[in-house]
Each structure stands twice: as structure tokens, then as C-alpha cells.
Short mmCIF file of C-alpha atoms in Angstrom, two decimals:
data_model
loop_
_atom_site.label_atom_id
_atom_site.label_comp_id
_atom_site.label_asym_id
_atom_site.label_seq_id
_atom_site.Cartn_x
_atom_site.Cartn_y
_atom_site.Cartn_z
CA UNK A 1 185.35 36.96 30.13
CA UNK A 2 184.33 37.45 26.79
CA UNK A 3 183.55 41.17 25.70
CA UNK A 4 179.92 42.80 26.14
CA UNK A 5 178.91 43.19 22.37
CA UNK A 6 177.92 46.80 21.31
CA UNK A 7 174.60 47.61 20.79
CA UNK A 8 173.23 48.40 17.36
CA UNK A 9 170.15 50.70 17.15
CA UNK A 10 170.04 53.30 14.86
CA UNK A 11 167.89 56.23 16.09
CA UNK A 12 169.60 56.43 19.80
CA UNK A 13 172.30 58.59 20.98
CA UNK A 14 175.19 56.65 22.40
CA UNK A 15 177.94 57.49 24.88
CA UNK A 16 181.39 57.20 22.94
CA UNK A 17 184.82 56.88 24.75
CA UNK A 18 187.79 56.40 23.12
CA UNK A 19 191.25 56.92 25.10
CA UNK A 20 194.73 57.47 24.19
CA UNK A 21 197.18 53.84 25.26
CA UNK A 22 198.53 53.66 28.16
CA UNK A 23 196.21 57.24 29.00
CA UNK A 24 199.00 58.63 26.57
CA UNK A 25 198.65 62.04 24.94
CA UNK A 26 196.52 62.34 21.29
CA UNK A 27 196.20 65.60 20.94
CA UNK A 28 200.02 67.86 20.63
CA UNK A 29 198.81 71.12 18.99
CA UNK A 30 195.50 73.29 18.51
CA UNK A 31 195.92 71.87 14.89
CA UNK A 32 195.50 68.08 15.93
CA UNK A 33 192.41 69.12 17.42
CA UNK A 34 191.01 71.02 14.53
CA UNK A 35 192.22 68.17 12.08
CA UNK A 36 190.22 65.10 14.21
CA UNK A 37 186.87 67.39 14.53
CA UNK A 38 187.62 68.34 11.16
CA UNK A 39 187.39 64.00 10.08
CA UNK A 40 184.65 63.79 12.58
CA UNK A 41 182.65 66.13 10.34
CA UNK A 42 183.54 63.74 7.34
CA UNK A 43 183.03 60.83 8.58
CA UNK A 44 179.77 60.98 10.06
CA UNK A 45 178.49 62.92 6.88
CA UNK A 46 179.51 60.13 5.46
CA UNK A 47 178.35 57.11 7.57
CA UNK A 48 174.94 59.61 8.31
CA UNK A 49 175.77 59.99 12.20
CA UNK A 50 174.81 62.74 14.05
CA UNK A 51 177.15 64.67 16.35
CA UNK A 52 175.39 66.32 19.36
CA UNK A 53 177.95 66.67 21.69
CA UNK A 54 181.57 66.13 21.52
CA UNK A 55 185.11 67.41 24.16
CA UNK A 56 188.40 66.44 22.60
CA UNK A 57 190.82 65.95 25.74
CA UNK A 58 194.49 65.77 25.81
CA UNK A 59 194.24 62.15 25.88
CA UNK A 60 190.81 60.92 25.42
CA UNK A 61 187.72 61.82 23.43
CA UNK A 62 183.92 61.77 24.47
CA UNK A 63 181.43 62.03 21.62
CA UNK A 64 177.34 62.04 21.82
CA UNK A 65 176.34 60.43 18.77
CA UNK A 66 173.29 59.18 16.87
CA UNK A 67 173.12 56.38 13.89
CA UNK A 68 170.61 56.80 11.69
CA UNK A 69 172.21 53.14 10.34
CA UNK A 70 173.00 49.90 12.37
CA UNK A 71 176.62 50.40 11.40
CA UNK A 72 177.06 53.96 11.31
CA UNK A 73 178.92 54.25 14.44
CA UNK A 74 181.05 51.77 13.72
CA UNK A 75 182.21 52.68 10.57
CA UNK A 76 182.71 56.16 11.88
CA UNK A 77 185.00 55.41 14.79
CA UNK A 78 187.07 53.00 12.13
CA UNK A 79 187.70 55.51 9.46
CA UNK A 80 188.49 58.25 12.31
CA UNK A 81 190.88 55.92 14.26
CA UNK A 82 192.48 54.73 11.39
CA UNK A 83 193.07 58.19 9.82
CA UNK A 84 193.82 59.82 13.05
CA UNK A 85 196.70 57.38 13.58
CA UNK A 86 198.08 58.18 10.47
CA UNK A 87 198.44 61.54 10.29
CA UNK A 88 199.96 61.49 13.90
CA UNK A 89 202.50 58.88 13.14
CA UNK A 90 203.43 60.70 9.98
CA UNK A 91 203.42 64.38 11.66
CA UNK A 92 205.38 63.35 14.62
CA UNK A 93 207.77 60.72 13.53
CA UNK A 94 206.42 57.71 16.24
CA UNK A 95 205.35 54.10 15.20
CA UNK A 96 202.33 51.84 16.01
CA UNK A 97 199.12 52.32 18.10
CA UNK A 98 197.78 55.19 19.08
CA UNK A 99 193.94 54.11 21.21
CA UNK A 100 193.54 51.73 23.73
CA UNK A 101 191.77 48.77 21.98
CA UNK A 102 187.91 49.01 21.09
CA UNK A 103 186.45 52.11 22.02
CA UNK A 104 183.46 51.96 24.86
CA UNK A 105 179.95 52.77 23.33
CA UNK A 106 177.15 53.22 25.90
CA UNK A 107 173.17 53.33 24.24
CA UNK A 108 171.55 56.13 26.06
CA UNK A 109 168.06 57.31 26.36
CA UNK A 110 166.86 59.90 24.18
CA UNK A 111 164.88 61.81 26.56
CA UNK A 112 166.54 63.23 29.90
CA UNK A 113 169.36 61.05 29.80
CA UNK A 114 170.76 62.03 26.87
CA UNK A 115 170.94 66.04 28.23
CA UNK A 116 172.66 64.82 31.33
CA UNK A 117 175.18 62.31 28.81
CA UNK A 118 175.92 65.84 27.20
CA UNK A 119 176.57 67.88 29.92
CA UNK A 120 178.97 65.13 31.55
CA UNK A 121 180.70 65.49 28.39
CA UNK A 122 181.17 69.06 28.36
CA UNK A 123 182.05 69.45 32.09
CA UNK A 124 184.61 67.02 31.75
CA UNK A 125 187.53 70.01 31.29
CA UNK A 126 186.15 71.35 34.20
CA UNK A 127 186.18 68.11 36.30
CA UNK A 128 189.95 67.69 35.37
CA UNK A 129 190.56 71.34 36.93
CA UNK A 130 191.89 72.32 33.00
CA UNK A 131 189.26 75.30 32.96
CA UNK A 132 186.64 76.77 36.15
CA UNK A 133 183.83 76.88 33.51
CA UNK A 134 183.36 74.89 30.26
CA UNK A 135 183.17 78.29 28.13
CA UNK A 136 186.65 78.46 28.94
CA UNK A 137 187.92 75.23 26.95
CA UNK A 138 187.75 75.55 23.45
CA UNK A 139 187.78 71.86 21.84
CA UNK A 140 184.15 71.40 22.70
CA UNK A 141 180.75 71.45 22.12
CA UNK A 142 179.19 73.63 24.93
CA UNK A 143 180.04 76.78 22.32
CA UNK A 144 177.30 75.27 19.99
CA UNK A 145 174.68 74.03 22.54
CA UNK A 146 175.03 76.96 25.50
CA UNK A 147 176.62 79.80 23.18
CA UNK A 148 175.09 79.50 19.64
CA UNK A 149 178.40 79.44 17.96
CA UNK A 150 178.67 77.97 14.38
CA UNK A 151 180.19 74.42 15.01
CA UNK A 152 179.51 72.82 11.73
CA UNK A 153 179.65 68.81 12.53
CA UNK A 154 177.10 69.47 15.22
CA UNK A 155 173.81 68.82 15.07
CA UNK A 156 171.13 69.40 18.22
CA UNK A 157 169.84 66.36 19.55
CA UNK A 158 165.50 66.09 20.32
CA UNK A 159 166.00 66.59 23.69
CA UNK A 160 167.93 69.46 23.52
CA UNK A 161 164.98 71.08 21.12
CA UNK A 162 162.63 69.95 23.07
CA UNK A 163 164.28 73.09 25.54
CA UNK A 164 162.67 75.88 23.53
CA UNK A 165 161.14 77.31 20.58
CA UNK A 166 163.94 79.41 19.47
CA UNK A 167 167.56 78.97 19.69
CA UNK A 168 167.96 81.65 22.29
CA UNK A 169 165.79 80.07 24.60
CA UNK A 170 166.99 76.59 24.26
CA UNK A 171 170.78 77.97 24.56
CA UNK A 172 169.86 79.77 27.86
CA UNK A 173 167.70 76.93 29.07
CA UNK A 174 170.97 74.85 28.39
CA UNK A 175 172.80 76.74 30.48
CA UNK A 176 170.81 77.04 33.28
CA UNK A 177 171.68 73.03 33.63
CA UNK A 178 174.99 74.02 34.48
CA UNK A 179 174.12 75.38 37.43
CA UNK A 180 172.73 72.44 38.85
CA UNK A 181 175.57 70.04 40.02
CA UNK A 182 175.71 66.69 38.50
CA UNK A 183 174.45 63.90 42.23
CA UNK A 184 177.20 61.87 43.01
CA UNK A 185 174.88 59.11 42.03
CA UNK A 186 173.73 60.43 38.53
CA UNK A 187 177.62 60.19 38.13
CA UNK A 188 177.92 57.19 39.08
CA UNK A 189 175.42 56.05 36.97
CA UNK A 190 177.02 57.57 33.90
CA UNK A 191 180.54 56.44 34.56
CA UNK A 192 179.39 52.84 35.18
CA UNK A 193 177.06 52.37 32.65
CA UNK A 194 179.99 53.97 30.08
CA UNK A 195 183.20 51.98 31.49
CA UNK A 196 180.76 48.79 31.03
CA UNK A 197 179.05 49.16 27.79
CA UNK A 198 175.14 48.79 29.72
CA UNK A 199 172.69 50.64 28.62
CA UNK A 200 172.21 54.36 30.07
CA UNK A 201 168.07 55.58 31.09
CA UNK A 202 165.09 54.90 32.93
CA UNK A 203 163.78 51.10 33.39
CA UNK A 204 161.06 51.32 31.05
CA UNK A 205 163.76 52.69 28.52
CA UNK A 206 166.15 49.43 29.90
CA UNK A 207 163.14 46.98 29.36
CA UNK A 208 161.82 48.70 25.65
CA UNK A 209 166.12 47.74 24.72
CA UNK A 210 165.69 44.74 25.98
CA UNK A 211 162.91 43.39 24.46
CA UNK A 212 164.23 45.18 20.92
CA UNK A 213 167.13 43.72 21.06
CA UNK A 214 166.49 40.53 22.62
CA UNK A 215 169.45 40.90 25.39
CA UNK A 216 170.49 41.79 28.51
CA UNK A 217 170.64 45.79 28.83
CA UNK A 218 172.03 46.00 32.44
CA UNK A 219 174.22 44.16 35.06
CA UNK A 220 172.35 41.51 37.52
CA UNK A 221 170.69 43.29 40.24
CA UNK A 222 173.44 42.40 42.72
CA UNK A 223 175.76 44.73 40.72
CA UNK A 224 173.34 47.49 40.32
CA UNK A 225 172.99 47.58 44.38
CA UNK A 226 176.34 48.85 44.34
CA UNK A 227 175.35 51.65 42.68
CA UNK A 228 172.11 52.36 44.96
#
């Protein structure tokens, strides 16, 4: 089956994946970590992409991202793949690939969707039992959008202002979503919608894609029952 093309429309947030071969480890030290989001910062300066929310995992990395180009994204994840195997292969003395192939991209609506994209993100330490609360796991972007730190690549998405008029109350309105557990169908949703490349947000959001882009946004209606 040929390979569901990415979709290019600058102004959304989409749902990055990129994992490590085989699941294999891309992240050794604290100073990998702080070297990728370190590129990240770069590179979408550079390609004018915004970072709203971002976890760095042993082996996998999830990124919330906007284009404010058709090929921002692209370009990004190119330049940080490419760099990022370098400097591994060179620090730790190993050969070859480092990802698993083309990295998943998921368009996601920029009104509730994308708050619920960003707190999958954060929680996913805390889904892989690393940490009991996503304060706890440092490579992350719940410091910026639940604690105020200073994280310098990131930048708050509309949504996420949309929480409050000052950055105290959109921080504690932020956190109050954490303590409402994700459905096991909003998860679902999310998981499917990112492992397949289909578009992520409410039908009229699915149908506005659509007729944008002039392509399907979402799996035959069989498939979706599945999820139902």
C-alpha cells in the first residue's frame, strides 16, 4: 500500500512522532537531550516553526508543532534527524541509522484538540510508569506550559492563550487539565489518528481539511466504527 502523504498547511499544529529503530535507545545522557532540544530551537527558528509542546523519551520523541510555511516541518525534522545522527554516531562510536523511516505527522485542530494533543504528549512519562506526575520528568514541556519556567524554543499555542489573561492563570488553568483523565476513547482517537497520519478534530474541522486540501482527511467509515 502506498504511503498516506503528509499534509501541508501552514498555520495548524501537527502531531509529530519520530521513534528510535527497532524502538532502540536515542537518548544516552542528560547531554543528548539538551543537545537535540538545543537543534530543535535552531531549526525551527530557522524553518519559522513553532514549538508548543515537546517530551524527549528514551527512545522516541513527540513534538506539537506549527508551520507558518508549507515546508517548514519538513525541513525541520530533516536538518534535526540528519544532525542528530551525526553527533550520536560520532559521540558513541556506532554506524548507520538511527530513526525508524519517515517520521508520523498528524494535522490537528487548533482549538480543543490541540490542548488534549499536548497533554498526551506530556503525560506520556507518566503513562510509561518513568515518573507518577509529569513535573517529575525533566525533558519536557509541561515546565513551560503548567510551571512558567523559561524554556526558550517554546512558544504557547492559541488555544493554550485562549486559557487566561495572564500567564498565571493560563498555567493554573493548564493544570487543572491534568486532573481530568484522558477517556479511553479520546485516546484512542489520538493514537489512531497519529500511528495513521489522519487528520486529528471535530468533523467540521475534518470537512474544512478536506475541502482545503482537496483529499481524504480520515479512514472510510467502516474503520472509524472501530473506534466508536
Amino acid at each position: 500500500m502506498a504511503r498516506q502523504p503528509r499534509y501541508n498547511a501552514p498555520g495548524y499544529a501537527q502531531h509529530i512522532i519520530q521513534r528510535g529503530n527497532n524502538r532502540q535507545v536515542c537518548f544516552f545522557s542528560d547531554d543528548d537531550y539538551r543537545v537535540y532540544l538545543a537543534r530543535l530551537k535552531q531549526y525551527a527558528q530557522q524553518h519559522d516553526v513553532q514549538v508548543h509542546a515537546f517530551v524527549l523519551m528514551t527512545n522516541h520523541v513527540h513534538l506539537l508543532i506549527t508551520p507558518q510555511h508549507e515546508n517548514g516541518i519538513s525541513l525541520l525534522m530533516q536538518a534535526l534527524g540528519r544532525f542528530y545522527v551525526q553527533y550520536v554516531n560520532k559521540n558513541y562510536g556506532r554506524t548507520g541509522t538511527l530513526w525508524e523511516g519517515r517520521y508520523k505527522a498528524t494535522l490537528v485542530d487548533n482549538d480543543y484538540y490541540a490542548l488534549a494533543v499536548s497533554r498526551y504528549i506530556e503525560l506520556n512519562p507518566v503513562r510509561a510508569l518513568m515518573v507518577d506526575h509529569p513535573a517529575a520528568y525533566p525533558w519536557s514541556s509541561f515546565h513551560a506550559n503548567a510551571l512558567g519556567k523559561a524554556i526558550q524554543l517554546w512558544q504557547p499555542h492559541a488555544s493554550y492563550l485562549a486559557l487566561g489573561s495572564s500567564e498565571a492563570e493560563r498555567q493554573q488553568a493548564y493544570l487543572n487539565l491534568f486532573e481530568q483523565p484522558f477517556s479511553d476513547k479520546a485516546l484512542a482517537e489520538i493514537r489512531y489518528a497519529s500511528n495513521k497520519g489522519w487528520v486529528l478534530g471535530s468533523e467540521h474541522f475534518k470537512q474544512q481539511i478536506a475541502a482545503q486540501l482537496s483529499r481524504p482527511v480520515s479512514p472510510r467509515r467502516i474503520v472509524q466504527q472501530e473506534l466508536d
